[in-house]
Coordinates of C-alpha atoms and ligand atoms in Angstrom, one line a residue:
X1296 CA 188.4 77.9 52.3
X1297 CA 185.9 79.4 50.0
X1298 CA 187.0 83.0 49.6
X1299 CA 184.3 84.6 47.2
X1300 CA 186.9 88.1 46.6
X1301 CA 189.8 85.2 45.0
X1302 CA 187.1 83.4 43.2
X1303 CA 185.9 86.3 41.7
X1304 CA 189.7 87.6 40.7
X1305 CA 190.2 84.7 38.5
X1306 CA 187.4 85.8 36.2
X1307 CA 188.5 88.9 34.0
X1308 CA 185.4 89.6 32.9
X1309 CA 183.7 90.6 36.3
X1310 CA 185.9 93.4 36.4
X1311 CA 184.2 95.1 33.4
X1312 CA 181.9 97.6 32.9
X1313 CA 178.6 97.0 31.2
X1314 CA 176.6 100.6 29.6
X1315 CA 179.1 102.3 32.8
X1316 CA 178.6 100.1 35.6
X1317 CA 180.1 96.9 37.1
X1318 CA 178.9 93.9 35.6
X1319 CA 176.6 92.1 37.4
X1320 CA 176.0 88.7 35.9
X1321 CA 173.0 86.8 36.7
X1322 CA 172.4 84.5 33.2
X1323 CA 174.9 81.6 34.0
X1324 CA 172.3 79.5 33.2
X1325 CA 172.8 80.8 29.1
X1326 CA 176.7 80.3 29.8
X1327 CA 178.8 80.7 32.6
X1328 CA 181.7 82.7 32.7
X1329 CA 185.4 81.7 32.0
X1330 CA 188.2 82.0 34.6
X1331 CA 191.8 83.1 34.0
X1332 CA 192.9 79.5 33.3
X1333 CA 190.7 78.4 30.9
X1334 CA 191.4 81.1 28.6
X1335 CA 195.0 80.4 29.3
X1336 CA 194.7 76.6 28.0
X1337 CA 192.9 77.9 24.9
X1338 CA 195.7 80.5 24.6
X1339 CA 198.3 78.1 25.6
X1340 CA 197.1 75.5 22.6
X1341 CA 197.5 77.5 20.0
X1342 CA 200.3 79.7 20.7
X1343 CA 203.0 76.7 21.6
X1344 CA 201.2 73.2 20.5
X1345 CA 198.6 73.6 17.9
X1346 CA 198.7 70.6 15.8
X1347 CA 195.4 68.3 14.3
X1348 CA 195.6 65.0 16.8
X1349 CA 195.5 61.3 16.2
X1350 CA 197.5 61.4 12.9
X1351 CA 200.8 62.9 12.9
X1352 CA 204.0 61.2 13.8
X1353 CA 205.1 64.2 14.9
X1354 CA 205.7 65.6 17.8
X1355 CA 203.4 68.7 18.5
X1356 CA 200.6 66.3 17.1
X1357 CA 201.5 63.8 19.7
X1358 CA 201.7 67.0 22.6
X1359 CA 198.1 68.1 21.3
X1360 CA 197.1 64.3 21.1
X1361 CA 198.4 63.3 24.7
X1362 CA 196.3 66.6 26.1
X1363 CA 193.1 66.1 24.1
X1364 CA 193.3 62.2 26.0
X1365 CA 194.3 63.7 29.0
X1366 CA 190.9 66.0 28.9
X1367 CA 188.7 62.9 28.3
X1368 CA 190.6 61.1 31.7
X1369 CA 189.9 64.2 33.5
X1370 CA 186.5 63.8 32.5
X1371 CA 185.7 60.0 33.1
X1372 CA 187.2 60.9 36.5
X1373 CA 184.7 63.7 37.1
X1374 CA 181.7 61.7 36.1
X1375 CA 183.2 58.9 37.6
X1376 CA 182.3 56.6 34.2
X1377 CA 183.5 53.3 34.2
X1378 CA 185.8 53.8 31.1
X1379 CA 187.8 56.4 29.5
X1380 CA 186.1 55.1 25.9
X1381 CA 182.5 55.8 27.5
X1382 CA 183.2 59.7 26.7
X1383 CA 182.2 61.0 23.5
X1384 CA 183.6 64.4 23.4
X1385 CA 180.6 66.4 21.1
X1386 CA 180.1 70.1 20.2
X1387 CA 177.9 70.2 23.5
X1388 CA 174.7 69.1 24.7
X1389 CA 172.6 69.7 21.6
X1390 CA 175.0 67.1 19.5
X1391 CA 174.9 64.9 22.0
X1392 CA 171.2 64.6 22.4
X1393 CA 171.1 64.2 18.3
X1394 CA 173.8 61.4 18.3
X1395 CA 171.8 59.5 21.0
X1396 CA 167.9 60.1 18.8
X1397 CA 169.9 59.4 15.5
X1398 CA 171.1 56.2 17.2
X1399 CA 167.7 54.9 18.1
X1400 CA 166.3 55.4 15.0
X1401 CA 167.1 51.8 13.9
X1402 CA 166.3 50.6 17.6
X1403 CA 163.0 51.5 17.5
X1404 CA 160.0 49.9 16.0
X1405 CA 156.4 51.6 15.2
X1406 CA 154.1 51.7 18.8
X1407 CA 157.1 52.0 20.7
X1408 CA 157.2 54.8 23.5
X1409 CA 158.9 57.5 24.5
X1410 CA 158.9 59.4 27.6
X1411 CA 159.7 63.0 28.4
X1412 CA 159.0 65.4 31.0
X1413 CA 157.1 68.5 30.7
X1414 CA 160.2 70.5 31.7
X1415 CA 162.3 70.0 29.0
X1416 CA 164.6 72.5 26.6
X1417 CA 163.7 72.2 23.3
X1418 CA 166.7 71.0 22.5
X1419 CA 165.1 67.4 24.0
X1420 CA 162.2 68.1 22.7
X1421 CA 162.4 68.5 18.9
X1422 CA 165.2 65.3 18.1
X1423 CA 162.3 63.2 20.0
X1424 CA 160.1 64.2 17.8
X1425 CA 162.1 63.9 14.5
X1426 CA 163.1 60.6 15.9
X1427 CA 159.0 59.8 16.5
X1428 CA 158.1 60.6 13.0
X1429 CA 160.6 58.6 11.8
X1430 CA 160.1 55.2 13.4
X1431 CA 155.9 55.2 14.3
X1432 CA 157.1 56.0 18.0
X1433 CA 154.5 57.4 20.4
X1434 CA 156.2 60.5 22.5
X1435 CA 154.2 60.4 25.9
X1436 CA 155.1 63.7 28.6
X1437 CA 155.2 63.5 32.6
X1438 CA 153.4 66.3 33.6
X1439 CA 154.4 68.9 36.0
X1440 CA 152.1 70.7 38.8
X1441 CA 152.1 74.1 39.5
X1442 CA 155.0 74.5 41.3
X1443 CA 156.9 72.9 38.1
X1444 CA 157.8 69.7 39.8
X1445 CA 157.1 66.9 37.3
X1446 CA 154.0 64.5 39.1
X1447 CA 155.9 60.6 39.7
X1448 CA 152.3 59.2 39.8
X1449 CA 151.7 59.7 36.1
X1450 CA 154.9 58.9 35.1
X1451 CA 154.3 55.4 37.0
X1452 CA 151.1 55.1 34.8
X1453 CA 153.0 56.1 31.7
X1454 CA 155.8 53.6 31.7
X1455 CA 155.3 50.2 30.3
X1456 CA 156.9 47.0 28.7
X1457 CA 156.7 49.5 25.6
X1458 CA 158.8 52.1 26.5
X1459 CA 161.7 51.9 25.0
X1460 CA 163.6 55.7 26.1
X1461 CA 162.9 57.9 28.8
X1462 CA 164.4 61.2 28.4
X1463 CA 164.5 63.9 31.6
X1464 CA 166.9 67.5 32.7
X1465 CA 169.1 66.8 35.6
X1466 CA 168.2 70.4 37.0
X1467 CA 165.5 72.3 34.8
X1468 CA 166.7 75.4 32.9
X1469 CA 163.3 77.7 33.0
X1470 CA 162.6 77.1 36.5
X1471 CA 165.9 75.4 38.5
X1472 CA 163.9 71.9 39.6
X1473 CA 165.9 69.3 40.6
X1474 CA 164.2 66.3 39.1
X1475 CA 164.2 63.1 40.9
X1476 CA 165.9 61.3 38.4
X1477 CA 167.0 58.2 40.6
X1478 CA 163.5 57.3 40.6
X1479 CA 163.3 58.1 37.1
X1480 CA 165.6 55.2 36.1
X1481 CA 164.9 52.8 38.5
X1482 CA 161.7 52.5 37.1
X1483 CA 162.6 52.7 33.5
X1484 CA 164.9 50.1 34.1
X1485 CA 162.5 47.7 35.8
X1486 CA 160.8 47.6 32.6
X1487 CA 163.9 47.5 30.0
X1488 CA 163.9 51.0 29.0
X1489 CA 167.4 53.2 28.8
X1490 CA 167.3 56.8 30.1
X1491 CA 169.5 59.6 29.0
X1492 CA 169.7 62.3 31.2
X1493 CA 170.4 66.1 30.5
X1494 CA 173.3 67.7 32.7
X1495 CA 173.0 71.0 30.9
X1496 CA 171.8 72.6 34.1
X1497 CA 173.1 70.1 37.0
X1498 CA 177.2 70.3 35.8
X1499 CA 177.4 73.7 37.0
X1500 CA 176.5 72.8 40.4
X1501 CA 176.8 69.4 41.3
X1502 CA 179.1 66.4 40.6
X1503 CA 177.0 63.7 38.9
X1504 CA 178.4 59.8 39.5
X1505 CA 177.4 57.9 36.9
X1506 CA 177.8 54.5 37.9
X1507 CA 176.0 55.3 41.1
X1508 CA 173.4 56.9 39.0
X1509 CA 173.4 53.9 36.8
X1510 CA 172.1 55.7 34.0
X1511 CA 172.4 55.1 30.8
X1512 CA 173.8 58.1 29.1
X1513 CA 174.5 61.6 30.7
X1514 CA 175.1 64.5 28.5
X1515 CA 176.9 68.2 28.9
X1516 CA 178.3 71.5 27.7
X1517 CA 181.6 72.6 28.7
X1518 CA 180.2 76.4 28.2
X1519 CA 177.8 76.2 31.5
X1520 CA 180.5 75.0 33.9
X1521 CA 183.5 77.6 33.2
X1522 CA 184.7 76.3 30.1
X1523 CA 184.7 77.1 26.5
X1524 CA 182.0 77.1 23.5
X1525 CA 181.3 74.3 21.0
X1526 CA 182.5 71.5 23.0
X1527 CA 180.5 69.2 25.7
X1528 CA 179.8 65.0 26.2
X1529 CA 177.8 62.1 26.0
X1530 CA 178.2 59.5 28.7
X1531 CA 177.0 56.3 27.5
X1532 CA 177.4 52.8 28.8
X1533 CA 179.6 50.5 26.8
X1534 CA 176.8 48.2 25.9
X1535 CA 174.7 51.4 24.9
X1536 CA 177.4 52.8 22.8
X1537 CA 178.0 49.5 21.2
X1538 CA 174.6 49.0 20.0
X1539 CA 174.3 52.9 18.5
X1540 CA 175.4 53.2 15.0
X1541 CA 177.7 56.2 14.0
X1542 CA 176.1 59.4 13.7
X1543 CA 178.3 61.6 11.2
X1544 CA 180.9 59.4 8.6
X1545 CA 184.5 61.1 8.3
X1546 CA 188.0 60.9 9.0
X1547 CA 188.7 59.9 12.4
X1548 CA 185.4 57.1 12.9
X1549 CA 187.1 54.7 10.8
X1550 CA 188.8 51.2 10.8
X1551 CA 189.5 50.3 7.0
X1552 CA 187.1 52.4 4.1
X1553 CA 187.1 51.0 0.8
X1554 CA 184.5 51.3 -1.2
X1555 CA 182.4 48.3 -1.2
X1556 CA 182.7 48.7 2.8
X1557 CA 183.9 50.7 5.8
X1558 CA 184.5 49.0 9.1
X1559 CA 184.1 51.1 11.9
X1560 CA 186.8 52.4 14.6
X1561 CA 186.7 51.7 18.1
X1562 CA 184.9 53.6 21.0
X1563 CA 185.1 56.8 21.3
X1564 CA 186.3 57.5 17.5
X1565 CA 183.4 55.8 15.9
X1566 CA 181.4 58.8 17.2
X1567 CA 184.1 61.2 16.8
X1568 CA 184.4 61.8 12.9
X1569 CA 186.2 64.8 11.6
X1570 CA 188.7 67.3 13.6
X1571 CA 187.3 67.7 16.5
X1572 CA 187.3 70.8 18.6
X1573 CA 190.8 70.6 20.4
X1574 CA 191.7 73.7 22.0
X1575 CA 188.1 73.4 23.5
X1576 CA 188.3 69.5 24.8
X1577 CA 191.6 70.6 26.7
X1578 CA 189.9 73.7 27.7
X1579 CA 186.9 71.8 29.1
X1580 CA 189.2 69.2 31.2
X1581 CA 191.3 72.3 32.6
X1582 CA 187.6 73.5 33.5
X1583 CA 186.4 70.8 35.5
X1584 CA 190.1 71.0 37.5
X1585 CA 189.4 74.5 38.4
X1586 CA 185.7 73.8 39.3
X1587 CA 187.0 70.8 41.3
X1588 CA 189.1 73.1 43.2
X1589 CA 186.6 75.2 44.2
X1590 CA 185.2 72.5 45.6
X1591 CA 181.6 71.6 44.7
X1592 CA 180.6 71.5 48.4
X1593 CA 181.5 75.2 48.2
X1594 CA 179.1 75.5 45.6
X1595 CA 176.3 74.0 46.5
X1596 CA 176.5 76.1 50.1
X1597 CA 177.1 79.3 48.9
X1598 CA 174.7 78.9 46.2
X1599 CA 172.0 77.7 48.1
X1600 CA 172.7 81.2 50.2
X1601 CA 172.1 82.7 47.7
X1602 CA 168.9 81.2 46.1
X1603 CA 167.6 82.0 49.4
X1604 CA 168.3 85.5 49.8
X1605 CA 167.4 86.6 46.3
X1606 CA 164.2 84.5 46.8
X1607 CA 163.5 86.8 50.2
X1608 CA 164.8 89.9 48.4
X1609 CA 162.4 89.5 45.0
X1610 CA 159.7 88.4 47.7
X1611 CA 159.7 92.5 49.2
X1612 CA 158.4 93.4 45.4
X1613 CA 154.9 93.8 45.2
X1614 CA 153.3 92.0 42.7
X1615 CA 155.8 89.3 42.3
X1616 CA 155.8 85.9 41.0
X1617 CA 158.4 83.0 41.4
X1618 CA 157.9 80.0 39.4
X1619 CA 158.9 76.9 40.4
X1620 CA 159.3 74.9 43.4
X1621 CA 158.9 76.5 46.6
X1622 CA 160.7 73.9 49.1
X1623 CA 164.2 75.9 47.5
X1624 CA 166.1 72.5 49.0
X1625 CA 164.4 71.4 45.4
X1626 CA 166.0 73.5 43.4
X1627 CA 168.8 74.9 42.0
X1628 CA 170.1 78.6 42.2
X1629 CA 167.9 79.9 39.7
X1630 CA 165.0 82.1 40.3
X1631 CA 162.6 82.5 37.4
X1632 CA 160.0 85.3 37.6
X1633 CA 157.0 87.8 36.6
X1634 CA 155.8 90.8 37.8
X1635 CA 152.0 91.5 37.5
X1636 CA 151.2 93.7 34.8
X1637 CA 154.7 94.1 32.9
X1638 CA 156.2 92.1 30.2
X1639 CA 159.6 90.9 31.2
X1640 CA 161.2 91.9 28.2
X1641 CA 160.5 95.1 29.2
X1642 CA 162.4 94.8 32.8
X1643 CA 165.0 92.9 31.2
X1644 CA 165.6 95.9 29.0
X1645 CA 165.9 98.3 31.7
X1646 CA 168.2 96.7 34.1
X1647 CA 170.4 95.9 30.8
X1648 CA 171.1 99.5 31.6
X1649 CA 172.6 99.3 34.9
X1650 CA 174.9 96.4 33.9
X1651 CA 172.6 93.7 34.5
X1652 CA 172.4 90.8 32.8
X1653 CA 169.5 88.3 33.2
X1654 CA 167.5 86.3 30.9
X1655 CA 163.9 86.7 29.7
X1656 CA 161.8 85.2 27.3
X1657 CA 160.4 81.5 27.3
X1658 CA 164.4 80.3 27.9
X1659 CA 164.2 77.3 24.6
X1660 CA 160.8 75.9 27.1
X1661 CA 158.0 77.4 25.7
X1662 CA 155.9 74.4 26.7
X1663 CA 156.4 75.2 30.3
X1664 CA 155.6 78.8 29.5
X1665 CA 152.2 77.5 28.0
X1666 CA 151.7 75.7 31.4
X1667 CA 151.6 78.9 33.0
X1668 CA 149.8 80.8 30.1
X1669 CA 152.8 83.5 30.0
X1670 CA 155.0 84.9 27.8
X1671 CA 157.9 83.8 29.4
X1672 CA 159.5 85.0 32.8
X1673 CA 163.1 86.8 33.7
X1674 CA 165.3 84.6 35.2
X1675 CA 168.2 85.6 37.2
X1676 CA 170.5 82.1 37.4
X1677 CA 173.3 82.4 39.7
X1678 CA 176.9 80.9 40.1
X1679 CA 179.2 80.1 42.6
X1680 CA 181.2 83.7 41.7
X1681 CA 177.8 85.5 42.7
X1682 CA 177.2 87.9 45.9
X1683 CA 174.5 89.1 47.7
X1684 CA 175.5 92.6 47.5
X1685 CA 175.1 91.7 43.4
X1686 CA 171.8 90.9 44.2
X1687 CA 171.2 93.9 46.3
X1688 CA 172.0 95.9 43.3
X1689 CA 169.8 93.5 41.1
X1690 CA 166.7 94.2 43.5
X1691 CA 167.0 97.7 43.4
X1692 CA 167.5 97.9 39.8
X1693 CA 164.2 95.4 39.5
X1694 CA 162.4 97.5 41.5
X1695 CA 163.2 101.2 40.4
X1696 CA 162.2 99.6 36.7
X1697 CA 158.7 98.5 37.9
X1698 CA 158.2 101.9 39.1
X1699 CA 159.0 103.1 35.9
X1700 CA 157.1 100.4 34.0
X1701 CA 154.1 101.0 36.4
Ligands
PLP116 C1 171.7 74.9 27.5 C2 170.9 73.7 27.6 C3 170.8 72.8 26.5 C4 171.6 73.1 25.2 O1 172.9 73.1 25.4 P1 173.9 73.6 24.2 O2 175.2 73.9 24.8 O3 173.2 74.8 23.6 O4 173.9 72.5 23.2 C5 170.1 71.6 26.6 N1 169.4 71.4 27.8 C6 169.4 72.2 28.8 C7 168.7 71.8 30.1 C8 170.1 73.4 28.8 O5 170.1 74.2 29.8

């Protein structure tokens, strides 16, 4: 059973106030909030086991080391990956994107091609382009049409025997698309090409297979889907993660150093060099066990309800403008928006007063805030620990600002 009032009791923080009024917390697409077990694992860790893992003999390092590995099971299981060594446990999804471009830097050759799709953060934009300047690699974009969906025809005429990486969000952040990405690889693959897909967005609210997938490397935060800061992963296939050199040297990513030569360690260490963040790997499999138990068919129902009745409740504004797709079955619960005549900022501002906390600004896509020649939109992105009555408040508070604005 999916009881919204128990949900909402394990999160702390949605019993605060906020400028003297509840919290009402629409930018889970920035970071989602934590419940009452997560912050007990991080609490847990270093009040009875702290202790640096894979060296010590001793017995608190061996505790810390059995939960650390533990976390990476929980997570293979998750993303149903075919081996426990094809997690790389990363600071998040922005590491993991620079591990993969850094790799490919001595895979690539000048004239080869990359593809990526007009939606993306910048965070897979930029490491592209580093990675293009680098190696003589041609960056090529799948265009998107007005209702932000990207357009499969071009893509078909843009991939070729010399692409070489196609690179595409799960679930966009600026305007909640749900990309098609089964298509995406299927076609990449038919011409040789490996595809790495961001889960930045889809994590929170679906349950990615990636064997079923067959994709080539999946990446995450933990911060998006109830866990903690500074700790996500990179999926790769074995072969994949075989072929990559190591992206930062250090303790932990070696066999033997001397120093004519190092040899390597083993998958997962040789991407792993240096303490990693421990507290926050456990924290992130204790995450994925709560958001299990919730159930993501729980999510995905109750968030769709949601899309739909903040969609119809932001519709009654005059002057408003969702971006995005308008079949919602394509999209996740995030609604991204403008109203005619006032800078967002300026909404965003106002309703910061009541509690209210959304995004605005171009949300790290200002290429798909060019598209629509603004400055960037408000975005209210909801979780599974979101009500309608929230919303209700949210309207109101939208709407007494626009008369204020206006
Ligand atoms: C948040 C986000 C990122 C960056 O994630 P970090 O945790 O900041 O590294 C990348 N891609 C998408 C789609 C995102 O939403």
């Amino acid at each position: 059973m999916f009881d919204i009032q128990k949900i909402r009791a394990q999160f702390p923080i949605l019993s605060e106030t906020v400028n003297g009024k509840p919290l009402v917390y629409f930018d889970n697409g920035a970071t989602s909030q934590k419940p009452q077990v997560v912050i007990d694992s991080i609490v847990n860790y270093y009040s009875k086991y702290n202790a640096n893992i894979h060296r010590g003999v001793h017995t608190l390092s061996q505790i810390a080391t059995d939960a650390y590995e533990e976390a990476r099971l929980k997570i293979q299981k998750h993303f149903n990956a075919k081996h426990n060594y094809e997690i790389i446990l990363t600071s998040g999804t922005t590491e993991s994107i620079n591990l993969v471009a850094n790799g490919f830097a001595s895979l690539l050759q000048k004239g080869d091609e990359i593809i990526v799709s007009a939606l993306e953060h910048h965070s897979n934009i930029v490491p592209w382009q580093m990675l293009c300047e680098h190696t003589g690699a041609i960056l090529k974009v799948i265009p998107m049409s007005i209702h932000g969906e990207l357009i499969m025809e071009e893509y078909d005429k843009l991939v070729s025997d010399k692409t070489k990486l196609v690179f595409c969000n799960h679930i966009s952040n600026a305007l909640g698309t749900l990309n098609p990405i089964e298509e995406i690889i299927t076609k990449a693959h038919a011409v040789g090409a490996a595809v790495l897909i961001d889960g930045a967005q889809s994590c929170p609210h679906i349950k990615p297979d990636v064997q079923a997938l067959d994709v080539d490397f999946y990446v995450t935060s933990a911060h998006k889907m109830c866990g903690p800061t500074g700790v996500g992963m990179l999926y790769g296939k074995e072969e994949w993660l075989r072929k990559l050199p190591p992206y930062k040297g250090g303790g932990e990513m070696i066999a033997t150093v001397t120093f004519e030569k190092t040899t390597y360690a083993d998958l997962p260490h040789k991407f792993e060099a240096g303490t990693p963040n421990i507290c926050g790997g456990i924290a992130f499999g204790t995450a994925i066990d709560f958001m299990n138990e919730v159930g993501f068919d729980n999510i995905a129902k109750h968030e769709h309800e949601l899309l739909e009745y903040g969609t119809k409740r932001l519709q009654e504004i005059e002057g408003v403008t969702i971006y995005g797709p308008t079949d919602l079955s394509k999209k996740a619960s995030v609604i991204s928006f403008n109203i005619e005549n006032i800078h967002p900022y300026d909404i965003g501002t106002i309703i910061d007063r009541q509690g209210i906390a959304v995004r605005t600004g171009h949300h790290c896509a200002q290429p798909i805030m060019d598209f629509f020649k603004i400055p960037g939109t408000i975005r209210a992105s909801f979780a599974f620990y979101n009500t309608k009555e929230e919303i209700d408040i949210f309207v109101e508070a939208v709407k007494k600002a626009k008369m204020m604005l206006s």
